[in-house]
CSV table of C-alpha atoms and ligand atoms in Angstrom, one decimal:
chain,number,residue,atom,x,y,z
O,1,MET,CA,-17.8,23.4,12.2
O,2,SER,CA,-18.5,22.0,15.6
O,3,ASP,CA,-15.4,22.5,17.8
O,4,ASN,CA,-12.8,23.6,15.3
O,5,ILE,CA,-10.8,20.5,15.8
O,6,ILE,CA,-9.3,19.2,12.5
O,7,THR,CA,-11.4,16.2,11.5
O,8,THR,CA,-10.6,14.1,8.5
O,9,ARG,CA,-12.0,10.8,7.3
O,10,PHE,CA,-11.1,7.9,5.1
O,11,ALA,CA,-14.2,6.8,3.2
O,12,PRO,CA,-13.5,3.7,1.1
O,13,SER,CA,-16.0,1.7,-0.8
O,14,PRO,CA,-15.7,-2.0,0.1
O,15,THR,CA,-15.2,-3.1,-3.5
O,16,GLY,CA,-12.2,-5.3,-3.2
O,17,PHE,CA,-8.6,-5.2,-2.1
O,18,MET,CA,-6.8,-2.2,-0.6
O,19,HIS,CA,-5.1,-0.5,-3.5
O,20,ILE,CA,-1.8,1.2,-2.6
O,21,GLY,CA,-3.3,4.5,-3.8
O,22,ASN,CA,-6.2,4.2,-1.4
O,23,LEU,CA,-3.8,3.4,1.4
O,24,ARG,CA,-1.9,6.5,0.6
O,25,THR,CA,-5.1,8.5,0.8
O,26,ALA,CA,-5.9,7.0,4.2
O,27,LEU,CA,-2.4,7.8,5.4
O,28,TYR,CA,-2.4,11.4,4.3
O,29,SER,CA,-5.9,11.9,5.7
O,30,TYR,CA,-4.8,10.3,9.0
O,31,LEU,CA,-1.6,12.4,9.1
O,32,LEU,CA,-3.3,15.6,8.3
O,33,SER,CA,-5.5,15.3,11.4
O,34,LYS,CA,-3.0,13.6,13.6
O,35,SER,CA,-0.2,16.2,12.8
O,36,GLN,CA,-2.5,18.7,14.5
O,37,GLY,CA,-4.1,16.7,17.2
O,38,GLY,CA,-7.2,16.2,15.3
O,39,LYS,CA,-9.7,13.4,14.7
O,40,PHE,CA,-9.7,10.7,12.1
O,41,ILE,CA,-12.9,8.9,11.1
O,42,LEU,CA,-13.4,5.7,9.1
O,43,ARG,CA,-16.6,5.5,7.1
O,44,ILE,CA,-17.6,2.7,4.8
O,45,GLU,CA,-19.3,3.9,1.7
O,46,ASP,CA,-21.4,0.9,0.6
O,47,THR,CA,-24.5,2.5,-1.0
O,48,ASP,CA,-23.6,1.2,-4.4
O,49,GLN,CA,-24.9,-2.2,-3.6
O,50,GLU,CA,-24.0,-3.7,-6.9
O,51,ARG,CA,-20.3,-3.1,-6.5
O,52,LEU,CA,-20.0,-4.6,-3.0
O,53,VAL,CA,-17.4,-7.4,-2.5
O,54,GLU,CA,-17.8,-9.7,0.4
O,55,GLY,CA,-15.0,-9.4,3.0
O,56,ALA,CA,-13.8,-6.1,1.5
O,57,GLU,CA,-14.7,-4.3,4.7
O,58,ASP,CA,-12.6,-6.6,6.8
O,59,VAL,CA,-9.7,-6.0,4.5
O,60,ILE,CA,-10.0,-2.3,5.0
O,61,ILE,CA,-10.2,-2.6,8.7
O,62,LYS,CA,-7.3,-5.1,8.9
O,63,THR,CA,-5.1,-2.9,6.7
O,64,LEU,CA,-5.6,0.1,8.9
O,65,GLU,CA,-4.9,-2.0,11.9
O,66,MET,CA,-1.7,-3.4,10.4
O,67,THR,CA,-0.4,0.0,9.3
O,68,GLY,CA,-1.3,1.7,12.6
O,69,LEU,CA,-3.7,4.1,11.2
O,70,ASP,CA,-6.0,4.1,14.2
O,71,TYR,CA,-9.3,5.8,13.8
O,72,ASP,CA,-11.1,7.7,16.5
O,73,GLU,CA,-14.6,6.9,15.2
O,74,GLY,CA,-15.7,4.1,12.9
O,75,PRO,CA,-17.4,0.8,12.4
O,76,GLY,CA,-16.7,-1.5,15.3
O,77,ILE,CA,-15.6,1.2,17.7
O,78,GLY,CA,-18.5,3.6,17.2
O,79,GLY,CA,-18.5,7.3,18.1
O,80,GLU,CA,-20.8,10.2,18.4
O,81,HIS,CA,-21.6,10.3,14.7
O,82,GLY,CA,-22.4,6.7,14.1
O,83,PRO,CA,-23.4,4.5,12.4
O,84,TYR,CA,-20.3,4.6,10.2
O,85,ILE,CA,-21.5,2.3,7.5
O,86,GLN,CA,-23.6,4.2,5.0
O,87,SER,CA,-26.1,1.4,4.3
O,88,GLU,CA,-26.9,1.6,8.0
O,89,ARG,CA,-27.5,5.3,7.6
O,90,LYS,CA,-30.0,4.9,4.8
O,91,ASP,CA,-32.9,6.6,6.6
O,92,ILE,CA,-30.8,9.7,7.3
O,93,TYR,CA,-30.4,10.8,3.7
O,94,LYS,CA,-34.0,10.8,2.6
O,95,LYS,CA,-34.8,13.7,4.9
O,96,TYR,CA,-32.0,15.8,3.5
O,97,ALA,CA,-33.0,15.0,-0.1
O,98,GLU,CA,-36.5,16.2,0.6
O,99,GLU,CA,-35.2,19.3,2.2
O,100,LEU,CA,-33.5,20.1,-1.0
O,101,ILE,CA,-36.7,19.5,-3.0
O,102,ASP,CA,-38.5,21.8,-0.7
O,103,LYS,CA,-35.9,24.5,-1.1
O,104,GLY,CA,-36.0,24.1,-4.9
O,105,PHE,CA,-32.5,22.6,-5.2
O,106,ALA,CA,-33.6,19.1,-6.2
O,107,TYR,CA,-36.6,17.4,-7.9
O,108,ARG,CA,-38.2,14.0,-8.4
O,109,CYS,CA,-37.6,12.4,-11.7
O,110,PHE,CA,-40.0,9.7,-12.8
O,111,CYS,CA,-38.3,8.9,-16.2
O,112,SER,CA,-38.3,5.2,-16.9
O,113,ALA,CA,-35.1,3.3,-17.6
O,114,GLU,CA,-36.1,2.9,-21.2
O,115,ARG,CA,-36.6,6.7,-21.6
O,116,LEU,CA,-33.2,7.4,-20.1
O,117,LYS,CA,-31.6,4.8,-22.3
O,118,SER,CA,-33.1,6.4,-25.4
O,119,LEU,CA,-31.2,9.6,-24.5
O,120,HIS,CA,-27.9,8.0,-24.9
O,121,ASP,CA,-26.3,7.3,-28.2
O,122,ASP,CA,-24.7,3.9,-28.9
O,123,ALA,CA,-21.5,4.9,-27.1
O,124,GLY,CA,-23.5,5.6,-24.0
O,125,ILE,CA,-22.8,9.3,-24.3
O,126,GLY,CA,-25.4,11.9,-23.6
O,127,GLY,CA,-26.8,13.3,-20.4
O,128,TYR,CA,-30.2,13.6,-18.8
O,129,ASP,CA,-32.4,16.1,-20.6
O,130,ARG,CA,-34.0,17.5,-17.5
O,131,HIS,CA,-37.4,16.2,-18.6
O,132,CYS,CA,-38.9,16.2,-15.1
O,133,ARG,CA,-37.2,19.3,-13.8
O,134,GLU,CA,-40.2,21.5,-14.3
O,135,LEU,CA,-43.0,19.0,-13.6
O,136,SER,CA,-45.9,20.8,-12.0
O,137,ARG,CA,-46.9,20.0,-8.4
O,138,GLU,CA,-50.1,18.3,-9.7
O,139,GLU,CA,-48.1,16.1,-12.1
O,140,THR,CA,-45.8,15.1,-9.4
O,141,GLU,CA,-48.6,14.3,-6.9
O,142,GLN,CA,-50.3,12.2,-9.5
O,143,LYS,CA,-47.2,10.1,-10.3
O,144,LEU,CA,-46.5,9.6,-6.6
O,145,ALA,CA,-50.1,8.5,-6.1
O,146,GLN,CA,-49.7,6.0,-9.0
O,147,GLY,CA,-46.6,4.7,-7.3
O,148,VAL,CA,-44.3,5.5,-10.2
O,149,PRO,CA,-40.8,4.9,-9.1
O,150,TYR,CA,-38.6,7.9,-9.0
O,151,VAL,CA,-35.1,9.2,-8.4
O,152,ILE,CA,-34.2,12.5,-6.8
O,153,ARG,CA,-32.0,14.8,-8.9
O,154,GLN,CA,-30.0,17.8,-8.1
O,155,LYS,CA,-31.2,21.0,-9.8
O,156,MET,CA,-28.1,22.5,-11.2
O,157,PRO,CA,-28.0,26.3,-11.9
O,158,LEU,CA,-28.3,26.9,-15.6
O,159,GLU,CA,-26.0,29.9,-15.7
O,160,GLY,CA,-22.9,31.2,-14.0
O,161,SER,CA,-20.1,29.1,-12.7
O,162,THR,CA,-19.1,27.4,-9.5
O,163,SER,CA,-15.6,27.4,-8.0
O,164,PHE,CA,-13.6,26.4,-5.0
O,165,THR,CA,-10.0,26.5,-4.0
O,166,ASP,CA,-8.3,23.1,-3.5
O,167,GLU,CA,-5.5,23.0,-1.0
O,168,VAL,CA,-3.3,21.2,-3.5
O,169,TYR,CA,-4.5,22.1,-6.9
O,170,GLY,CA,-5.6,25.7,-6.2
O,171,TYR,CA,-8.5,27.5,-7.8
O,172,VAL,CA,-11.0,25.3,-9.7
O,173,GLU,CA,-13.9,26.7,-11.6
O,174,VAL,CA,-16.6,25.1,-13.8
O,175,GLU,CA,-19.4,26.5,-15.9
O,176,ASN,CA,-22.7,25.5,-14.3
O,177,SER,CA,-24.1,24.7,-17.8
O,178,GLU,CA,-21.7,21.8,-17.9
O,179,LEU,CA,-23.1,20.2,-14.8
O,180,GLN,CA,-25.6,17.4,-15.1
O,181,ASP,CA,-28.6,17.2,-12.9
O,182,GLN,CA,-27.0,14.2,-11.1
O,183,ILE,CA,-29.0,11.7,-9.1
O,184,LEU,CA,-28.9,12.1,-5.4
O,185,MET,CA,-31.3,9.3,-4.3
O,186,LYS,CA,-31.8,6.2,-6.4
O,187,ALA,CA,-35.1,4.4,-7.0
O,188,ASP,CA,-34.1,1.7,-4.6
O,189,GLY,CA,-34.0,4.3,-1.8
O,190,PHE,CA,-30.2,4.3,-1.6
O,191,PRO,CA,-28.4,7.6,-1.9
O,192,THR,CA,-25.6,8.0,-4.5
O,193,TYR,CA,-22.1,8.6,-3.4
O,194,ASN,CA,-22.4,12.1,-4.8
O,195,PHE,CA,-25.0,12.9,-2.2
O,196,CYS,CA,-24.5,10.9,0.9
O,197,HIS,CA,-20.8,11.7,1.3
O,198,VAL,CA,-21.7,15.4,1.4
O,199,VAL,CA,-24.4,14.8,4.1
O,200,ASP,CA,-22.0,12.6,6.1
O,201,ASP,CA,-19.0,14.8,5.9
O,202,HIS,CA,-21.2,17.6,7.2
O,203,LEU,CA,-22.9,15.6,9.9
O,204,MET,CA,-19.6,14.1,11.0
O,205,GLY,CA,-17.9,17.4,11.3
O,206,VAL,CA,-15.3,16.7,8.6
O,207,THR,CA,-13.2,19.8,8.2
O,208,HIS,CA,-10.8,18.5,5.5
O,209,VAL,CA,-11.8,16.1,2.7
O,210,VAL,CA,-8.7,14.2,1.6
O,211,ARG,CA,-9.2,12.0,-1.5
O,212,GLY,CA,-8.0,11.1,-4.9
O,213,ASN,CA,-8.1,13.7,-7.6
O,214,GLU,CA,-10.6,11.8,-9.7
O,215,TYR,CA,-13.2,13.6,-7.6
O,216,ILE,CA,-11.9,17.1,-8.2
O,217,ILE,CA,-14.0,17.6,-11.3
O,218,SER,CA,-17.2,16.7,-9.5
O,219,THR,CA,-16.4,18.8,-6.5
O,220,PRO,CA,-18.2,21.9,-7.7
O,221,LYS,CA,-21.4,19.9,-7.7
O,222,TYR,CA,-20.8,19.1,-4.0
O,223,VAL,CA,-20.0,22.7,-3.3
O,224,LEU,CA,-23.5,23.5,-4.7
O,225,LEU,CA,-25.0,21.0,-2.3
O,226,TYR,CA,-23.2,22.6,0.7
O,227,ARG,CA,-24.5,26.0,-0.4
O,228,ALA,CA,-28.0,24.7,-0.9
O,229,PHE,CA,-28.1,23.4,2.6
O,230,GLY,CA,-26.3,26.5,3.9
O,231,TRP,CA,-23.5,24.4,5.4
O,232,GLU,CA,-19.9,25.5,5.8
O,233,LEU,CA,-17.6,24.1,3.1
O,234,PRO,CA,-14.8,21.7,4.2
O,235,LYS,CA,-11.3,22.3,2.9
O,236,TYR,CA,-10.6,20.1,-0.1
O,237,VAL,CA,-7.3,18.2,-0.4
O,238,HIS,CA,-7.2,16.3,-3.6
O,239,LEU,CA,-4.2,14.0,-4.2
O,240,PRO,CA,-2.5,13.3,-7.5
O,241,LEU,CA,-2.7,9.8,-9.1
O,242,LEU,CA,-0.2,7.1,-8.3
O,243,MET,CA,1.6,6.0,-11.4
O,244,GLY,CA,3.6,2.9,-12.4
O,245,ARG,CA,6.4,2.6,-14.9
O,246,ASP,CA,6.4,-0.4,-17.3
O,247,GLU,CA,9.3,-2.1,-19.0
O,248,GLU,CA,9.3,0.4,-21.8
O,249,GLU,CA,9.6,3.2,-19.3
O,250,LYS,CA,6.0,4.3,-20.1
O,251,VAL,CA,4.2,5.8,-17.1
O,252,SER,CA,0.6,5.2,-16.5
O,253,LYS,CA,-1.9,4.8,-13.6
O,254,LEU,CA,-0.5,2.2,-11.2
O,255,SER,CA,-2.1,-1.2,-12.0
O,256,LYS,CA,-1.4,-4.9,-11.8
O,257,ARG,CA,0.8,-4.9,-14.9
O,258,HIS,CA,3.3,-2.9,-12.9
O,259,GLY,CA,3.5,-5.3,-10.1
O,260,ALA,CA,1.6,-5.9,-6.8
O,261,VAL,CA,-0.8,-3.0,-6.2
O,262,SER,CA,-2.6,-4.0,-3.1
O,263,PHE,CA,-1.3,-3.8,0.4
O,264,GLN,CA,-2.1,-7.4,1.0
O,265,ASP,CA,-0.1,-8.5,-2.0
O,266,LEU,CA,2.9,-6.5,-0.9
O,267,VAL,CA,2.7,-8.0,2.6
O,268,GLU,CA,2.5,-11.4,1.1
O,269,GLN,CA,5.6,-10.7,-0.9
O,270,GLY,CA,7.4,-10.0,2.3
O,271,TYR,CA,7.2,-6.2,2.6
O,272,LEU,CA,6.8,-4.9,6.2
O,273,PRO,CA,3.8,-2.7,6.8
O,274,GLU,CA,6.1,-0.1,8.4
O,275,ALA,CA,8.3,0.0,5.2
O,276,ILE,CA,5.2,0.3,3.0
O,277,VAL,CA,3.8,3.1,5.0
O,278,ASN,CA,7.2,4.9,5.1
O,279,TYR,CA,7.6,4.6,1.3
O,280,ILE,CA,4.1,5.6,0.3
O,281,ALA,CA,4.2,8.6,2.6
O,282,LEU,CA,6.9,10.0,0.3
O,283,LEU,CA,4.8,9.4,-2.9
O,284,GLY,CA,3.3,12.8,-3.1
O,285,TRP,CA,4.6,14.5,0.1
O,286,CYS,CA,8.0,15.5,1.3
O,287,PRO,CA,9.2,17.1,4.5
O,288,LYS,CA,9.6,20.9,4.4
O,289,ASP,CA,13.2,21.5,5.4
O,290,SER,CA,15.0,18.2,5.3
O,291,ASN,CA,15.9,15.3,3.1
O,292,GLN,CA,14.9,12.8,5.7
O,293,GLU,CA,13.6,9.6,4.1
O,294,MET,CA,13.2,7.2,7.0
O,295,PHE,CA,10.1,8.0,9.0
O,296,THR,CA,8.2,6.0,11.6
O,297,LEU,CA,4.5,6.7,11.8
O,298,ASP,CA,5.1,8.9,14.8
O,299,GLU,CA,7.8,10.9,13.0
O,300,LEU,CA,5.4,11.3,10.1
O,301,LYS,CA,2.8,12.7,12.5
O,302,GLN,CA,5.4,15.2,13.7
O,303,SER,CA,6.6,16.3,10.2
O,304,PHE,CA,3.5,16.1,8.0
O,305,SER,CA,2.0,19.3,6.7
O,306,MET,CA,-0.2,20.1,3.7
O,307,GLU,CA,2.5,22.5,2.3
O,308,GLY,CA,4.6,19.4,1.6
O,309,LEU,CA,2.0,17.9,-0.7
O,310,SER,CA,2.7,17.8,-4.4
O,311,LYS,CA,0.3,17.9,-7.3
O,312,SER,CA,2.5,16.1,-9.7
O,313,PRO,CA,1.8,12.4,-10.1
O,314,ALA,CA,4.2,10.2,-8.2
O,315,VAL,CA,5.6,7.0,-9.7
O,316,PHE,CA,5.7,3.9,-7.6
O,317,ASP,CA,9.2,2.4,-7.7
O,318,TYR,CA,9.4,-1.2,-6.5
O,319,GLU,CA,13.2,-1.0,-6.2
O,320,LYS,CA,12.9,2.0,-3.8
O,321,LEU,CA,10.3,0.0,-1.8
O,322,ARG,CA,12.8,-2.9,-1.6
O,323,TRP,CA,15.4,-0.5,-0.3
O,324,PHE,CA,13.1,0.8,2.4
O,325,ASN,CA,12.1,-2.8,3.3
O,326,SER,CA,15.7,-3.9,3.7
O,327,GLU,CA,16.3,-1.0,6.0
O,328,TYR,CA,13.3,-1.9,8.1
O,329,ILE,CA,14.3,-5.6,8.1
O,330,LYS,CA,17.7,-4.6,9.4
O,331,LYS,CA,16.1,-2.6,12.2
O,332,LEU,CA,13.8,-5.5,13.3
O,333,PRO,CA,14.7,-6.9,16.7
O,334,ASP,CA,16.1,-10.4,16.4
O,335,ASP,CA,13.0,-12.1,17.9
O,336,GLU,CA,10.6,-10.3,15.5
O,337,TYR,CA,12.9,-11.0,12.6
O,338,ASN,CA,13.2,-14.7,13.5
O,339,GLU,CA,9.5,-15.0,13.8
O,340,LYS,CA,9.2,-14.2,10.1
O,341,ALA,CA,12.4,-15.7,8.8
O,342,LEU,CA,12.6,-19.0,10.6
O,343,PRO,CA,9.4,-20.6,9.4
O,344,ILE,CA,10.5,-19.9,5.8
O,345,LEU,CA,14.0,-21.3,6.4
O,346,ARG,CA,12.7,-24.4,8.2
O,347,ASP,CA,10.4,-24.9,5.3
O,348,VAL,CA,13.1,-25.0,2.6
O,349,CYS,CA,16.2,-26.2,4.5
O,350,PRO,CA,17.2,-29.8,5.2
O,351,GLU,CA,17.2,-30.8,8.9
O,352,TYR,CA,21.0,-30.7,9.5
O,353,ILE,CA,21.1,-26.9,8.6
O,354,ASP,CA,21.4,-24.6,11.6
O,355,THR,CA,18.5,-22.4,10.5
O,356,GLU,CA,19.0,-19.9,13.4
O,357,LYS,CA,22.6,-19.2,12.4
O,358,LEU,CA,21.5,-19.0,8.8
O,359,ALA,CA,18.8,-16.6,9.7
O,360,ALA,CA,21.3,-14.4,11.5
O,361,LEU,CA,23.5,-14.3,8.4
O,362,LEU,CA,20.6,-13.2,6.3
O,363,HIS,CA,19.3,-10.5,8.6
O,364,SER,CA,21.2,-7.6,7.1
O,365,ARG,CA,21.2,-9.0,3.6
O,366,ILE,CA,17.7,-9.5,2.4
O,367,SER,CA,15.3,-6.9,1.0
O,368,ALA,CA,12.2,-8.9,1.5
O,369,PHE,CA,11.3,-12.1,3.3
O,370,SER,CA,10.2,-13.6,0.1
O,371,ASP,CA,13.9,-13.4,-1.1
O,372,ILE,CA,14.9,-16.0,1.5
O,373,PRO,CA,14.2,-19.2,-0.5
O,374,ASP,CA,16.3,-18.0,-3.5
O,375,SER,CA,19.0,-16.6,-1.3
O,376,VAL,CA,19.5,-20.0,0.4
O,377,ALA,CA,19.2,-22.1,-2.7
O,378,PHE,CA,23.0,-22.9,-2.3
O,379,VAL,CA,22.2,-24.4,1.1
O,380,THR,CA,19.3,-26.5,0.0
O,381,SER,CA,20.9,-28.1,-3.0
O,382,ARG,CA,24.4,-28.5,-4.6
O,383,ALA,CA,24.3,-26.6,-7.9
O,384,ASP,CA,26.7,-27.4,-10.8
O,385,MET,CA,29.6,-24.9,-10.6
O,386,GLU,CA,32.5,-23.7,-12.8
O,387,LEU,CA,35.9,-24.6,-11.3
O,388,SER,CA,37.1,-21.2,-12.4
O,389,LEU,CA,35.3,-19.9,-9.3
O,390,TYR,CA,38.2,-21.1,-7.3
O,391,ALA,CA,40.4,-18.5,-9.0
O,392,ASN,CA,40.4,-15.3,-7.1
O,393,LYS,CA,42.8,-12.4,-8.0
O,394,LYS,CA,42.7,-10.7,-4.6
O,395,ASN,CA,43.6,-13.8,-2.7
O,396,LYS,CA,45.8,-15.1,-5.5
O,397,THR,CA,44.1,-18.5,-5.6
O,398,THR,CA,43.7,-20.9,-8.5
O,399,PRO,CA,41.8,-24.1,-8.8
O,400,GLU,CA,45.2,-25.9,-8.3
O,401,SER,CA,46.1,-24.0,-5.1
O,402,CYS,CA,42.6,-24.5,-3.8
O,403,LEU,CA,42.8,-28.2,-4.4
O,404,GLU,CA,46.0,-28.3,-2.4
O,405,THR,CA,44.4,-26.3,0.5
O,406,LEU,CA,41.3,-28.5,0.5
O,407,GLU,CA,43.3,-31.7,0.6
O,408,ASP,CA,45.3,-30.3,3.5
O,409,VAL,CA,42.4,-29.0,5.6
O,410,LEU,CA,40.1,-32.0,5.1
O,411,PRO,CA,41.9,-34.2,7.7
O,412,LEU,CA,42.2,-31.3,10.0
O,413,LEU,CA,38.5,-30.7,9.9
O,414,GLU,CA,37.7,-34.3,10.2
O,415,ASN,CA,39.6,-34.2,13.5
O,416,THR,CA,37.9,-31.0,14.7
O,417,VAL,CA,35.5,-31.9,17.4
O,418,SER,CA,33.7,-28.8,18.3
O,419,TRP,CA,32.0,-27.5,15.2
O,420,ASP,CA,31.6,-23.8,15.8
O,421,ASN,CA,32.6,-20.6,14.0
O,422,ASP,CA,35.4,-19.7,16.5
O,423,THR,CA,37.0,-23.1,16.6
O,424,LEU,CA,36.8,-23.5,12.8
O,425,PHE,CA,38.3,-20.1,12.3
O,426,VAL,CA,41.3,-20.9,14.5
O,427,VAL,CA,41.8,-24.3,12.7
O,428,LEU,CA,41.9,-22.6,9.3
O,429,LYS,CA,44.0,-19.7,10.4
O,430,GLU,CA,46.6,-21.9,12.1
O,431,TYR,CA,46.7,-24.0,9.0
O,432,ALA,CA,47.3,-20.9,6.8
O,433,ALA,CA,50.1,-19.7,9.2
O,434,SER,CA,51.7,-23.1,9.2
O,435,LYS,CA,51.9,-23.1,5.4
O,436,GLU,CA,52.6,-19.4,5.1
O,437,LYS,CA,49.4,-19.0,3.1
O,438,LYS,CA,47.2,-16.0,3.2
O,439,ALA,CA,44.2,-16.7,5.5
O,440,GLY,CA,42.0,-15.2,2.8
O,441,ALA,CA,43.2,-17.7,0.3
O,442,VAL,CA,42.4,-20.6,2.6
O,443,MET,CA,39.0,-19.2,3.4
O,444,TRP,CA,38.3,-18.7,-0.2
O,445,ALA,CA,39.0,-22.3,-1.1
O,446,VAL,CA,36.8,-23.6,1.7
O,447,ARG,CA,34.0,-21.2,1.2
O,448,ILE,CA,33.7,-21.9,-2.5
O,449,ALA,CA,33.9,-25.6,-1.9
O,450,ALA,CA,31.1,-25.4,0.7
O,451,ALA,CA,28.8,-22.9,-1.0
O,452,ARG,CA,29.6,-23.6,-4.7
O,453,GLN,CA,29.0,-19.9,-5.5
O,454,ALA,CA,31.0,-16.7,-5.3
O,455,VAL,CA,28.7,-14.5,-3.3
O,456,THR,CA,27.4,-15.8,0.0
O,457,PRO,CA,25.9,-14.4,3.1
O,458,GLY,CA,28.7,-14.9,5.6
O,459,GLY,CA,32.2,-16.2,5.4
O,460,ALA,CA,33.7,-19.7,5.2
O,461,THR,CA,33.5,-20.6,8.8
O,462,GLU,CA,30.1,-19.1,9.4
O,463,LEU,CA,28.8,-21.2,6.5
O,464,MET,CA,30.5,-24.3,7.8
O,465,GLU,CA,28.7,-23.8,11.1
O,466,VAL,CA,25.4,-23.4,9.3
O,467,PHE,CA,26.0,-26.6,7.2
O,468,GLY,CA,27.1,-28.6,10.1
O,469,ARG,CA,30.0,-31.1,10.2
O,470,GLU,CA,28.8,-33.9,8.0
O,471,GLU,CA,27.5,-31.7,5.2
O,472,THR,CA,30.5,-29.5,5.2
O,473,LEU,CA,32.9,-32.4,5.0
O,474,SER,CA,30.9,-34.1,2.3
O,475,ARG,CA,30.9,-30.9,0.2
O,476,ILE,CA,34.7,-30.5,0.6
O,477,ARG,CA,35.2,-34.1,-0.4
O,478,GLN,CA,33.0,-33.5,-3.5
O,479,ALA,CA,35.0,-30.4,-4.3
O,480,ILE,CA,38.3,-32.3,-4.1
O,481,ASP,CA,36.9,-35.0,-6.4
O,482,GLU,CA,35.8,-32.4,-8.9
O,483,LEU,CA,39.1,-30.5,-8.8
O,484,ARG,CA,41.1,-33.7,-9.2
O,485,ALA,CA,39.1,-34.8,-12.2
H,1,LIG,N1,-16.0,6.0,-1.5
H,1,LIG,C1,-15.1,6.9,-2.3
H,1,LIG,C2,-14.0,6.0,-2.9
H,1,LIG,O1,-13.7,5.0,-2.3
H,1,LIG,C3,-14.5,7.9,-1.4
H,1,LIG,C4,-14.2,9.2,-2.1
H,1,LIG,C5,-14.1,10.3,-1.0
H,1,LIG,O2,-13.2,10.1,-0.2
H,1,LIG,O3,-14.9,11.2,-0.9
H,1,LIG,O4,-13.4,6.4,-3.8
């Protein structure tokens, strides 16, 4: 292989959104090369024209950009092995397919669609019967002259077996008699994935093929292609499936019924790209000699190695992702955090709410930005509440003691001019001292009256500051009325 530098690629087909499993493949492929100063290539595999989805390519590129998986060569940026979109490389493959025909490793198949269909039973099972495999040169020439459309098929050996050693799964061997004479070039002139990815991986100098294990069973066919061309085989790194767990604890391939499965959906739900990357890095890989869980992309590049890859399927755990996300939100600098949190808060909060102060209270308390509207519901409306909330064991409060406190502090607060946390704290503390009450008991009464719920982000005076003067006083008056009734 060209200059011995580790070269990996991510080779998605633009068929829709970016599944988390695909993103993990991209990440591992990226890390494998970057952990060793190698090269990472993005290649778009769009030769199956029927499966193309408009805009899917942009989604791929955007996702790699947002996650920081920078590629050294690829669409848009180019490189020495371009173009990087397979439909733009269409002319390259034909020559290689013909080389295989010349060498006796492939043949033209002129069978009509009807004939092929008749080979399949109703369930669609049944393979190609190799009808055209031994066509004579004359027969072939004649059909070509008549313009009969054809595909090019790989001529599989009829005996023996083919094997390779996967870096994750180990030794894999199949009987050649089980291998179909698969199509390499279709009648429309486009190559199949089975063919063009091999040509491209070779031409692009890919040293390690990292991909999902659904390809492991076909890999012997690709090995035969490399041998037919006399090319050096890349190393294969097949990755186990990503699984999801349903409500009945049943584990199956991660799909929509488990929750969001695309990168975009997770981002829309308020997960940070860094948190997603960190979490999925651990779904099938773990560091060699440590229990470290928090990794930046740079740290992953330092720590990643193939020995840490596992062949057991990993189960995607949304709770665990939430935990990672909350850690990453806590670490966000205030300006970046505010940039995300404030628009949401401004959208749901009445004008008198100090959204910046509220945002600060939530910074260490949310697991996803999408939690914000629910977590501030007590600010945006006044829910019905049980008066029993005023009773608190630790602070020895009862609804009656709270009523007394609220009746006392209302005039004090009405006379408080500067409405900020520090001032309010002093007012309430001095009141508590003057009545020989526990400060905690006073704070409890005021906080419950203001928030109307037991658990709140922030203490009594912080919340009073968020609500502002009028709203706080109005809530305390309402609480007094309710407690009196
Ligand atoms: N285009 C294939 C896919 O998206 C890539 C498989 C491979 O990496 O070789 O599944």
